[in-house]
CSV table of C-alpha atoms in Angstrom, one decimal:
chain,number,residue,atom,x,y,z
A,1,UNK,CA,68.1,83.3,94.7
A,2,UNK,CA,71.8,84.3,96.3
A,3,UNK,CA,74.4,84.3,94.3
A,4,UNK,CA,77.5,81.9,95.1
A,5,UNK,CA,79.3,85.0,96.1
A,6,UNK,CA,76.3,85.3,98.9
A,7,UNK,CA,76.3,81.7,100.0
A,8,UNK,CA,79.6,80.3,100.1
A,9,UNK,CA,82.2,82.0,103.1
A,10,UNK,CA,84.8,82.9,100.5
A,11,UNK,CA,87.1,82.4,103.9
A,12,UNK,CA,87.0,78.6,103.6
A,13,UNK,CA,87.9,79.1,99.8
A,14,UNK,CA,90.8,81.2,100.5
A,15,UNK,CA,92.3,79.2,103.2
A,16,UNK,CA,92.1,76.1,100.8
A,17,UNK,CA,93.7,77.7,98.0
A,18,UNK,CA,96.7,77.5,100.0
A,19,UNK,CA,97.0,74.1,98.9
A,20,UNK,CA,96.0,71.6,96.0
A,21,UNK,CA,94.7,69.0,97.8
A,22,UNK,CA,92.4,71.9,100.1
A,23,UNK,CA,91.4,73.5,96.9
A,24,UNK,CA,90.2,70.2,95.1
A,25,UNK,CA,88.5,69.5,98.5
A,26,UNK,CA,86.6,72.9,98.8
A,27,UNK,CA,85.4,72.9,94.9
A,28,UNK,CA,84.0,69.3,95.7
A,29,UNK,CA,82.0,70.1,98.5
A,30,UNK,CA,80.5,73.8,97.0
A,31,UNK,CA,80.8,72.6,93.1
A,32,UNK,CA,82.8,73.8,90.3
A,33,UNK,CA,80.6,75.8,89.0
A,34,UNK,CA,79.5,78.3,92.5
A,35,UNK,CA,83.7,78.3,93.0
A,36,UNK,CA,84.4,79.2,89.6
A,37,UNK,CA,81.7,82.3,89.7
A,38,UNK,CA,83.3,83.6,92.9
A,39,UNK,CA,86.9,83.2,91.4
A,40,UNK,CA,85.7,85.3,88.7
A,41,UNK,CA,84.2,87.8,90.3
A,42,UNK,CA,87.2,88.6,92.1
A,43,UNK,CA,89.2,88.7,89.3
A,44,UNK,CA,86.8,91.2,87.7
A,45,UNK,CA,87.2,93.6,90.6
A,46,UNK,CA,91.0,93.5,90.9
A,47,UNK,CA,90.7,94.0,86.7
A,48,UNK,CA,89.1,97.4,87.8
A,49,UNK,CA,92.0,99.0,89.1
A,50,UNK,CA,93.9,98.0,86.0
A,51,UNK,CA,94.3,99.8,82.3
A,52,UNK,CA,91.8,98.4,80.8
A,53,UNK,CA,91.8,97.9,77.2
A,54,UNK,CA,89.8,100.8,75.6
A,55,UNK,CA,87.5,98.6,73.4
A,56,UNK,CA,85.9,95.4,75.1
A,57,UNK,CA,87.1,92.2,74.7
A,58,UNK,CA,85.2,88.8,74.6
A,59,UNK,CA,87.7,86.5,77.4
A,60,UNK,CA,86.1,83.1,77.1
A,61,UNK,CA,87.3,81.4,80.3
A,62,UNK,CA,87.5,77.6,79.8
A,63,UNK,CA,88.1,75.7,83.5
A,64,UNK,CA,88.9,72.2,84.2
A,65,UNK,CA,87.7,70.2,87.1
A,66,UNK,CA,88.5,66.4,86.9
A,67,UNK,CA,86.8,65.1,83.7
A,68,UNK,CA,84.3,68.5,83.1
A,69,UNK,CA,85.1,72.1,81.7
A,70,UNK,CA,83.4,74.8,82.8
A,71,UNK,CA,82.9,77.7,80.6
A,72,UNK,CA,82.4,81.4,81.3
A,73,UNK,CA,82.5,84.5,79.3
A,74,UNK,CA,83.8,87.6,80.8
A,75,UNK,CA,83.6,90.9,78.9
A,76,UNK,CA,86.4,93.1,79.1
A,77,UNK,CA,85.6,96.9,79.9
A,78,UNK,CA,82.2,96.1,81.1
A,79,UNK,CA,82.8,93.5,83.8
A,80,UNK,CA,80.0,91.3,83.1
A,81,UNK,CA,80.2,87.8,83.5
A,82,UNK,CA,78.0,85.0,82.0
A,83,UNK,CA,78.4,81.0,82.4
A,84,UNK,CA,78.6,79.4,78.9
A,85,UNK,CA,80.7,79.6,75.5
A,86,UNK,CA,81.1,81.9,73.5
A,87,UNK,CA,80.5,81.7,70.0
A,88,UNK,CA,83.6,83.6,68.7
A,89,UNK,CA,86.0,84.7,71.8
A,90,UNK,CA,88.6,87.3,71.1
A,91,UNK,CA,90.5,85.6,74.1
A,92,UNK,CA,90.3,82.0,75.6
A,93,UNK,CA,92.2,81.4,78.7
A,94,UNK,CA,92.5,77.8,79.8
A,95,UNK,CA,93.3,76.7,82.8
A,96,UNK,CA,92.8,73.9,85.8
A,97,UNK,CA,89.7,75.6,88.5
A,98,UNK,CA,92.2,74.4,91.3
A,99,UNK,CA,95.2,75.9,90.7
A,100,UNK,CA,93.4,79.2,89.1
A,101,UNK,CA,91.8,79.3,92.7
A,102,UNK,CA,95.5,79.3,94.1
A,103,UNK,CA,96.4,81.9,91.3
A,104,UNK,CA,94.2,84.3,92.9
A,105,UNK,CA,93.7,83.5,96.4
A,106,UNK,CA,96.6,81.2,97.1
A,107,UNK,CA,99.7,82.5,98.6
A,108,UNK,CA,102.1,83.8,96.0
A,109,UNK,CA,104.2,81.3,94.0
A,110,UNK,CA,104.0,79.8,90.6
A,111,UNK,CA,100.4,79.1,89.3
A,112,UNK,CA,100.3,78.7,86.1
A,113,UNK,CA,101.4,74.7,84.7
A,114,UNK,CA,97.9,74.3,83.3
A,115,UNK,CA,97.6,77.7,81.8
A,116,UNK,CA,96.6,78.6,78.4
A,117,UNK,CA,96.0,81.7,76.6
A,118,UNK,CA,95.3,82.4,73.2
A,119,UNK,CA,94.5,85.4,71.2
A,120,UNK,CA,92.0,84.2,68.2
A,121,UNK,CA,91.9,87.2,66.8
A,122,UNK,CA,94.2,87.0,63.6
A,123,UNK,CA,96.9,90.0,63.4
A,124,UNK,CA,99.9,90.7,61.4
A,125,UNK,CA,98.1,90.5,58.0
A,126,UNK,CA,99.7,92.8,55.4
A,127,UNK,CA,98.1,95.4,53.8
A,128,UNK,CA,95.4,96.1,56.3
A,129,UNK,CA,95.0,100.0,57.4
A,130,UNK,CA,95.7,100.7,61.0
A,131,UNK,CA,91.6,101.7,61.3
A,132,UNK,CA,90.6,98.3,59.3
A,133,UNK,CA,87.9,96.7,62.3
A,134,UNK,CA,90.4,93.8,62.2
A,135,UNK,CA,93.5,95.1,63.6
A,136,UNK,CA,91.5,97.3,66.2
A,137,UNK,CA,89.7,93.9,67.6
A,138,UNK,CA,92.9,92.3,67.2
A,139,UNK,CA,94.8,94.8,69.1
A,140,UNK,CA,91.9,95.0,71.7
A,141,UNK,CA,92.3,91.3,72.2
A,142,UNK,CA,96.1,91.5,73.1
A,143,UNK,CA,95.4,94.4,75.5
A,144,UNK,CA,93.0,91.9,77.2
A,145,UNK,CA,95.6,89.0,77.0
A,146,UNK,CA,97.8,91.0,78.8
A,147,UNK,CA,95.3,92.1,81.3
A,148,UNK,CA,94.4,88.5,82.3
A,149,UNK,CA,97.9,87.7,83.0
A,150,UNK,CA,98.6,91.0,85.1
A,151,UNK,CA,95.7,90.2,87.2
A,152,UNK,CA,96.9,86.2,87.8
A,153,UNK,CA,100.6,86.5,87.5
A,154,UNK,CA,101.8,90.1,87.1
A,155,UNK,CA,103.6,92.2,89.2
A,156,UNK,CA,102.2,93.3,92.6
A,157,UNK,CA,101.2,97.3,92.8
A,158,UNK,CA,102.6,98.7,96.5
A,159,UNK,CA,99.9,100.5,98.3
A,160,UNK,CA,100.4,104.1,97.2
A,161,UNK,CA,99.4,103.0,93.4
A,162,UNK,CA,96.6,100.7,94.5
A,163,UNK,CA,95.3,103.9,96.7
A,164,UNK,CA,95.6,106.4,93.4
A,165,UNK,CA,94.1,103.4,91.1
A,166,UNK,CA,90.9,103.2,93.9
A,167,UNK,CA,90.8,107.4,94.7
A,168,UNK,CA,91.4,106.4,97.7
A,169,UNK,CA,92.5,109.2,100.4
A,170,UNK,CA,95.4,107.7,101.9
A,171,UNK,CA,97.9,108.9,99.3
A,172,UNK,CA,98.3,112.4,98.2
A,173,UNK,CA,95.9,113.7,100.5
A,174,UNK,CA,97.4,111.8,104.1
A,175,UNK,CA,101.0,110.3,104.0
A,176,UNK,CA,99.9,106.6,105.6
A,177,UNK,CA,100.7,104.5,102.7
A,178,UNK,CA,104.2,104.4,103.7
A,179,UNK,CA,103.3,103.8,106.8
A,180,UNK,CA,100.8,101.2,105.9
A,181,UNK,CA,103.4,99.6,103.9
A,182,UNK,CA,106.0,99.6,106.8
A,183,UNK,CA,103.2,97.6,109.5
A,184,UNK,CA,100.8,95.9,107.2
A,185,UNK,CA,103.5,94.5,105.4
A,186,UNK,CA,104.1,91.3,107.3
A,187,UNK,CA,100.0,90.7,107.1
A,188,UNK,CA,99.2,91.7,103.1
A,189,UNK,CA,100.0,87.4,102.2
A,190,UNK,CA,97.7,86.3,104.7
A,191,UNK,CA,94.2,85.9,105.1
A,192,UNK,CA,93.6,88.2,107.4
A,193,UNK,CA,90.2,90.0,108.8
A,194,UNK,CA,90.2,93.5,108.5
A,195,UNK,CA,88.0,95.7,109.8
A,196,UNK,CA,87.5,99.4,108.5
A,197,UNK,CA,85.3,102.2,110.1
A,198,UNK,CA,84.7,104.4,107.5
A,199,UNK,CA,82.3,106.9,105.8
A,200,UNK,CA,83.9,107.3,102.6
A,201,UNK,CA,82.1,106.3,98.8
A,202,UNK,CA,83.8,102.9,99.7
A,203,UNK,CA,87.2,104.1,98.2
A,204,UNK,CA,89.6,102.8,100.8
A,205,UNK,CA,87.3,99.2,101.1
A,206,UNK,CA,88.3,98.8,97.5
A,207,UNK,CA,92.4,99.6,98.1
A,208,UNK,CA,92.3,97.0,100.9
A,209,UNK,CA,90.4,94.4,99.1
A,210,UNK,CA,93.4,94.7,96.1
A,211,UNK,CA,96.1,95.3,99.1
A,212,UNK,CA,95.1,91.8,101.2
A,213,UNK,CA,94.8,89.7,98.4
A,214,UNK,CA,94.2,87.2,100.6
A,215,UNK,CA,92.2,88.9,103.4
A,216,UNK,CA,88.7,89.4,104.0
A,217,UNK,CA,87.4,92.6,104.4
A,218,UNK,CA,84.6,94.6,106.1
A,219,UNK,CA,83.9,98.0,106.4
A,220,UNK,CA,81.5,99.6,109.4
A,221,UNK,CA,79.5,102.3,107.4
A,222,UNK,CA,76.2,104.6,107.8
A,223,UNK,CA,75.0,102.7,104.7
A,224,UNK,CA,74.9,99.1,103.6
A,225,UNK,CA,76.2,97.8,100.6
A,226,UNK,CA,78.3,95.1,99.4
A,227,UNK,CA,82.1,96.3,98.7
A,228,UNK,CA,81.8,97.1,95.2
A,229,UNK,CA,81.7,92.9,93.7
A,230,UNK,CA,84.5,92.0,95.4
A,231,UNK,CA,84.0,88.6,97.1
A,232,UNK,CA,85.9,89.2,100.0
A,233,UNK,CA,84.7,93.1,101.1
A,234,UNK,CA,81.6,93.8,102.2
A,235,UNK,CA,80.0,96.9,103.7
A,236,UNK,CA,78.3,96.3,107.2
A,237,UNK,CA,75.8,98.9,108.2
A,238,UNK,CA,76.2,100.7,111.9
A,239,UNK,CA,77.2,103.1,113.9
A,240,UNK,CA,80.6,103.6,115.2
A,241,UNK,CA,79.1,105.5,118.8
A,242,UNK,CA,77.2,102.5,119.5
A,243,UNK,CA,78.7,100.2,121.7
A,244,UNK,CA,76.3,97.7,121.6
A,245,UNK,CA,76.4,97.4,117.8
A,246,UNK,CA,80.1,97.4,117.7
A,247,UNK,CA,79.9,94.2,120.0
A,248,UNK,CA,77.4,92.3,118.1
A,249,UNK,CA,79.2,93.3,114.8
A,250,UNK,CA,82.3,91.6,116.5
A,251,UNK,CA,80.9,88.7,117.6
A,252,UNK,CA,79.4,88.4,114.0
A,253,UNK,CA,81.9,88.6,111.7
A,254,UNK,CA,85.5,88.7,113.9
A,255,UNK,CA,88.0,88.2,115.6
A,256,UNK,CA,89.5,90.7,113.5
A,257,UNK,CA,93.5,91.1,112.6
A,258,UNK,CA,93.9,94.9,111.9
A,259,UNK,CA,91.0,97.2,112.6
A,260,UNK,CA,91.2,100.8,111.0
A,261,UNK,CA,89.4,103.8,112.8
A,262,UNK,CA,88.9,106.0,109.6
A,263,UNK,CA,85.2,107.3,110.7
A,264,UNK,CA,83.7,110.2,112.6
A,265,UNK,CA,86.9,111.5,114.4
A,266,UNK,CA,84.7,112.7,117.4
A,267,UNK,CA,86.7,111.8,120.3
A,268,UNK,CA,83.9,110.1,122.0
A,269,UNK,CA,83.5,107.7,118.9
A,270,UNK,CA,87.1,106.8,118.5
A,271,UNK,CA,87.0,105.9,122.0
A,272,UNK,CA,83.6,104.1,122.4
A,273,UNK,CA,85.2,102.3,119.0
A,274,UNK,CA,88.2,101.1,120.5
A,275,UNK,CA,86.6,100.2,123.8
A,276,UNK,CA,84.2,97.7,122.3
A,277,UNK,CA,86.0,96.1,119.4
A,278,UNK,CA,89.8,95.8,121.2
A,279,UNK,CA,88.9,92.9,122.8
A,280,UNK,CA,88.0,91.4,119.4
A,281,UNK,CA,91.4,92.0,117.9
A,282,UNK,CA,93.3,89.0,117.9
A,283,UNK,CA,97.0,88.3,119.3
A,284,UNK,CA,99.3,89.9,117.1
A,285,UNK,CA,96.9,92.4,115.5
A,286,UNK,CA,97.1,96.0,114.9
A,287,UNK,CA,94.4,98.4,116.1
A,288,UNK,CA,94.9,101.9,114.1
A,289,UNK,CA,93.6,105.3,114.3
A,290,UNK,CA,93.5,107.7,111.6
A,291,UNK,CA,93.6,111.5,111.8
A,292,UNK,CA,93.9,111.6,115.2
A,293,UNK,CA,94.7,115.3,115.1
A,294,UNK,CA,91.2,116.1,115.7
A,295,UNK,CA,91.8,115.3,119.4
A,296,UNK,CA,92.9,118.8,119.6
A,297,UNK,CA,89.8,120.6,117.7
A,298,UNK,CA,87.2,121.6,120.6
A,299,UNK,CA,84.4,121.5,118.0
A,300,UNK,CA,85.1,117.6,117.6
A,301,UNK,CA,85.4,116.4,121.4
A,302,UNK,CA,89.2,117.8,121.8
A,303,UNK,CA,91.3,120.2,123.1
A,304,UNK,CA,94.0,122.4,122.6
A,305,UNK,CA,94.6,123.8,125.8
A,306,UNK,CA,94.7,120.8,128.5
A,307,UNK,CA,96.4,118.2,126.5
A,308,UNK,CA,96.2,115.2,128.5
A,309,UNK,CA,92.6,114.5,129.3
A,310,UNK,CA,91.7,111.0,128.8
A,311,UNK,CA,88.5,111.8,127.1
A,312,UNK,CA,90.2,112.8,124.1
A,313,UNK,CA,90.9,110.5,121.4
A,314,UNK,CA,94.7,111.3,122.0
A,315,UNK,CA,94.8,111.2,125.3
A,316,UNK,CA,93.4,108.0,125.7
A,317,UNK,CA,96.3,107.1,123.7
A,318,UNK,CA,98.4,108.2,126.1
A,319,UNK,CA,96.6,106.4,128.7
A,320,UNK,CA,97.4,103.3,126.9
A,321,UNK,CA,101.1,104.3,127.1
A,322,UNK,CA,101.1,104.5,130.9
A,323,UNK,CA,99.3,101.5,130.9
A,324,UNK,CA,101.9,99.4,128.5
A,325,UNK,CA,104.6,100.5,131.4
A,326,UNK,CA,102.1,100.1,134.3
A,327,UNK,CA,104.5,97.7,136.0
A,328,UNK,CA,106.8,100.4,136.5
A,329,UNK,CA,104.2,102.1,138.3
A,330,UNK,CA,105.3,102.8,142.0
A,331,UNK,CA,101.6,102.2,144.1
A,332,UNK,CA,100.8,102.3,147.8
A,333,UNK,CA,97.5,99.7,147.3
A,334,UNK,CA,97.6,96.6,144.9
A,335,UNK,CA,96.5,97.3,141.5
A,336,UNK,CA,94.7,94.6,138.9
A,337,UNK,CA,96.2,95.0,135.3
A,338,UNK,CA,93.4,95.9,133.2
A,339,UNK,CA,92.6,94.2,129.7
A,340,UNK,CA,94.4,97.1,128.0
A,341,UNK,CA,97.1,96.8,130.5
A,342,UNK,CA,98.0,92.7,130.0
A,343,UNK,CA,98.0,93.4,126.2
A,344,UNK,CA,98.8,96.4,124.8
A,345,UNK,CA,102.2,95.4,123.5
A,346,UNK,CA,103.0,98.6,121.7
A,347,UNK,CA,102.2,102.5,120.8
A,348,UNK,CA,103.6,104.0,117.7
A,349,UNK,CA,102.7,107.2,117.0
A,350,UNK,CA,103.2,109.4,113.9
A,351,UNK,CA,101.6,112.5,112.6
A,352,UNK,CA,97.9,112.4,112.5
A,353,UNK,CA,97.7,108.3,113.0
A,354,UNK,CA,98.9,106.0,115.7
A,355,UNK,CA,99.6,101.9,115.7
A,356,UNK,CA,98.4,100.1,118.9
A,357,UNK,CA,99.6,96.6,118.5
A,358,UNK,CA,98.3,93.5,120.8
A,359,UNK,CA,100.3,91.0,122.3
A,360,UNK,CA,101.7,90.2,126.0
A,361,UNK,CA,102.5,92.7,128.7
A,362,UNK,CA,104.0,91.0,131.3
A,363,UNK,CA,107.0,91.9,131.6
A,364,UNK,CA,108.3,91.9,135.2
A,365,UNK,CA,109.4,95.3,136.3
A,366,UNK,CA,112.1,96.9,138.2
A,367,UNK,CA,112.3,95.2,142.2
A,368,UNK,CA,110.5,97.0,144.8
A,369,UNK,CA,114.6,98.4,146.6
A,370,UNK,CA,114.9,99.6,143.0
A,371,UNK,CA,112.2,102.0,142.6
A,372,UNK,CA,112.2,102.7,146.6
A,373,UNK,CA,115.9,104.0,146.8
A,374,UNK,CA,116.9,104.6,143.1
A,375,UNK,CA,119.8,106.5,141.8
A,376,UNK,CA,118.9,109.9,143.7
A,377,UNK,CA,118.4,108.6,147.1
A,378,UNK,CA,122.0,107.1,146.1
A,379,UNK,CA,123.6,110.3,145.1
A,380,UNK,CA,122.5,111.9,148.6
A,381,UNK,CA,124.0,109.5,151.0
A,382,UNK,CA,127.1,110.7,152.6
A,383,UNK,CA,130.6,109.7,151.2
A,384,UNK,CA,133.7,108.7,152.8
A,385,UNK,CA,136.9,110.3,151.6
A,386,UNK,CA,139.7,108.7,149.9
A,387,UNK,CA,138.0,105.4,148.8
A,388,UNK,CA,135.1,104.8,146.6
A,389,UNK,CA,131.7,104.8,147.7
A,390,UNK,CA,129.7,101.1,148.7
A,391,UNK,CA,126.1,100.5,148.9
């Protein structure tokens, strides 16, 4: 049998944690119990980027939903998760289902009125040694304690310690979390669809997941898989030089609102990539390609030598710059804007990665007497002397 996880479209859940009266509307049509598993699974895997505590703690998670509780246990170090009551809890958190469904996948803002959280573990008794099995579950408890809150009300990590917490590649080894941080920014309290092309050990899925902690994640991979137990990520098997797969992924799971080119680097993949999922990026959206530098290497589809051929990764780019000013253009026949052409809205480049963002390009340009006589044609006609010259 599928898990709730599997069955429920955690999108419907996250857009009706934005409110109450959504939230108690969603749990009452999927049941308390299937919502409550999902909003503990994704509590579990942002808890894995945390500190941990070092010995396991029993959390017993007690959740209200109009005249029923709901109980689940969630071990602490382990990750497992049970429904039921525990017999002796070193932790139970207390708390209404809705609003610890806005807690987590709401937008951020106060969520905690019906929260409760106590420690059972006695501490402070005199006399004890600092090794006595007491004080070590005691002080494993409070370490938990404080886990549970970091994860529901703590401060938010930027993206360079999310990408060190999940190994992920972007920090340290590239510079883009900056960079990340400075487009992304505007998106990271929405849910957004994000798309990532990617052949890593699922690394980068896992920063994204804790980054858009409201988004919904995919990743395009050689192998399938499932995102690690995060609700919202999920690994989608394919290939990134197959068109026709790109399309039918697209048509499956987006319209998408950032897609990251992190795969192959070939430059026939990066543009067969872009070609097939563009059109699925909605208004708005950012379409970015990682380690673009490769457009230069020979071995990989590039070149070093003739710098502007539009079969390289980066020169396709470039294409997409002419084609974001194509109403400057000066043209003897008439010419029909291509997709790219309408809605390319911007090119931002930076070392090794560029940002294509979508929008509307149709801004006028210059009048035709502008670009036909222009400042040059100007500067040659003849002068009279002693008075200024008229056009």
């Amino acid at each position: 049998m599928k898990s709730s996880i599997e069955r429920i479209p955690v999108q419907g859940i996250i857009a009706a944690a934005g409110s109450r009266t959504s939230a108690l509307t969603e749990i009452g049509a999927h049941g308390p119990e299937c919502v409550a598993e999902i909003f503990l699974a994704e509590l579990v895997s942002r808890m894995s980027l945390l500190d941990e505590p070092e010995d396991p703690a029993v959390v017993q998670w007690d959740l209200g939903f109009a005249d029923n509780r709901i109980g689940f246990v969630l071990e602490t170090g382990t990750g497992t998760v049970r429904a039921g009551w525990a017999a002796e809890p070193d932790v139970v958190v207390r708390q209404d289902l809705p609003e610890a469904l806005q807690a987590v996948f709401g937008p951020a803002g106060p969520h905690q009125a019906t929260r409760e959280m106590f420690v059972e573990v006695p501490g402070g008794r005199p006399g004890l040694d600092p090794g006595d099995p007491l004080v070590v579950r005691h002080a494993s408890a409070v370490r938990a304690a404080k886990l549970v809150r970091d994860v529901l009300s703590g401060p938010r990590l930027d993206l360079a310690e999310i990408a060190i917490r999940a190994g992920a590649d972007k920090w340290g080894t590239h510079w883009y979390t900056d960079l990340y941080e400075r487009y992304f920014g505007s998106f990271r309290d929405h849910p957004v669809s994000v798309l990532e092309i990617g052949c890593d050990g699922g690394e980068s899925l896992r920063m994204w997941a804790h980054y858009f902690s409201r988004g919904v994640i995919h990743r395009l991979d050689t192998q399938p898989g499932h995102g690690g137990g995060a609700p919202r990520a999920r690994i989608v098997e394919g290939d990134q030089g197959d068109a026709a797969s790109l399309r039918t992924l697209a048509e499956r799971f987006g319209p998408f609102d950032i897609v990251i080119d992190d795969g192959t680097h070939v430059s026939e993949h990066v543009i067969t990539s872009f070609t097939a999922l563009y059109p699925h990026l909605n208004p708005g959206g950012l379409y970015v390609i990682e380690d673009i530098g490769s457009s230069y290497w020979p071995s990989w589809g590039g070149s070093s030598v003739d710098l502007n051929r539009p079969d390289t990764s980066l020169g396709f780019v470039k294409t997409l710059v002419d084609g974001l000013n194509h109403q400057q253009l000066v043209r003897d026949d008439p010419y029909e804007p291509t997709l790219t052409d309408r809605t390319v809205s911007g090119v931002c480049l930076h070392h090794n990665i560029a940002f294509i963002e979508k929008g509307v390009n149709t801004e006028r340009g210059a009048p035709a007497w502008v670009s036909a006589a222009g400042p040059l044609a100007a500067s040659q006609a003849p002068r009279r002397r002693g008075g200024a010259s008229t056009c």
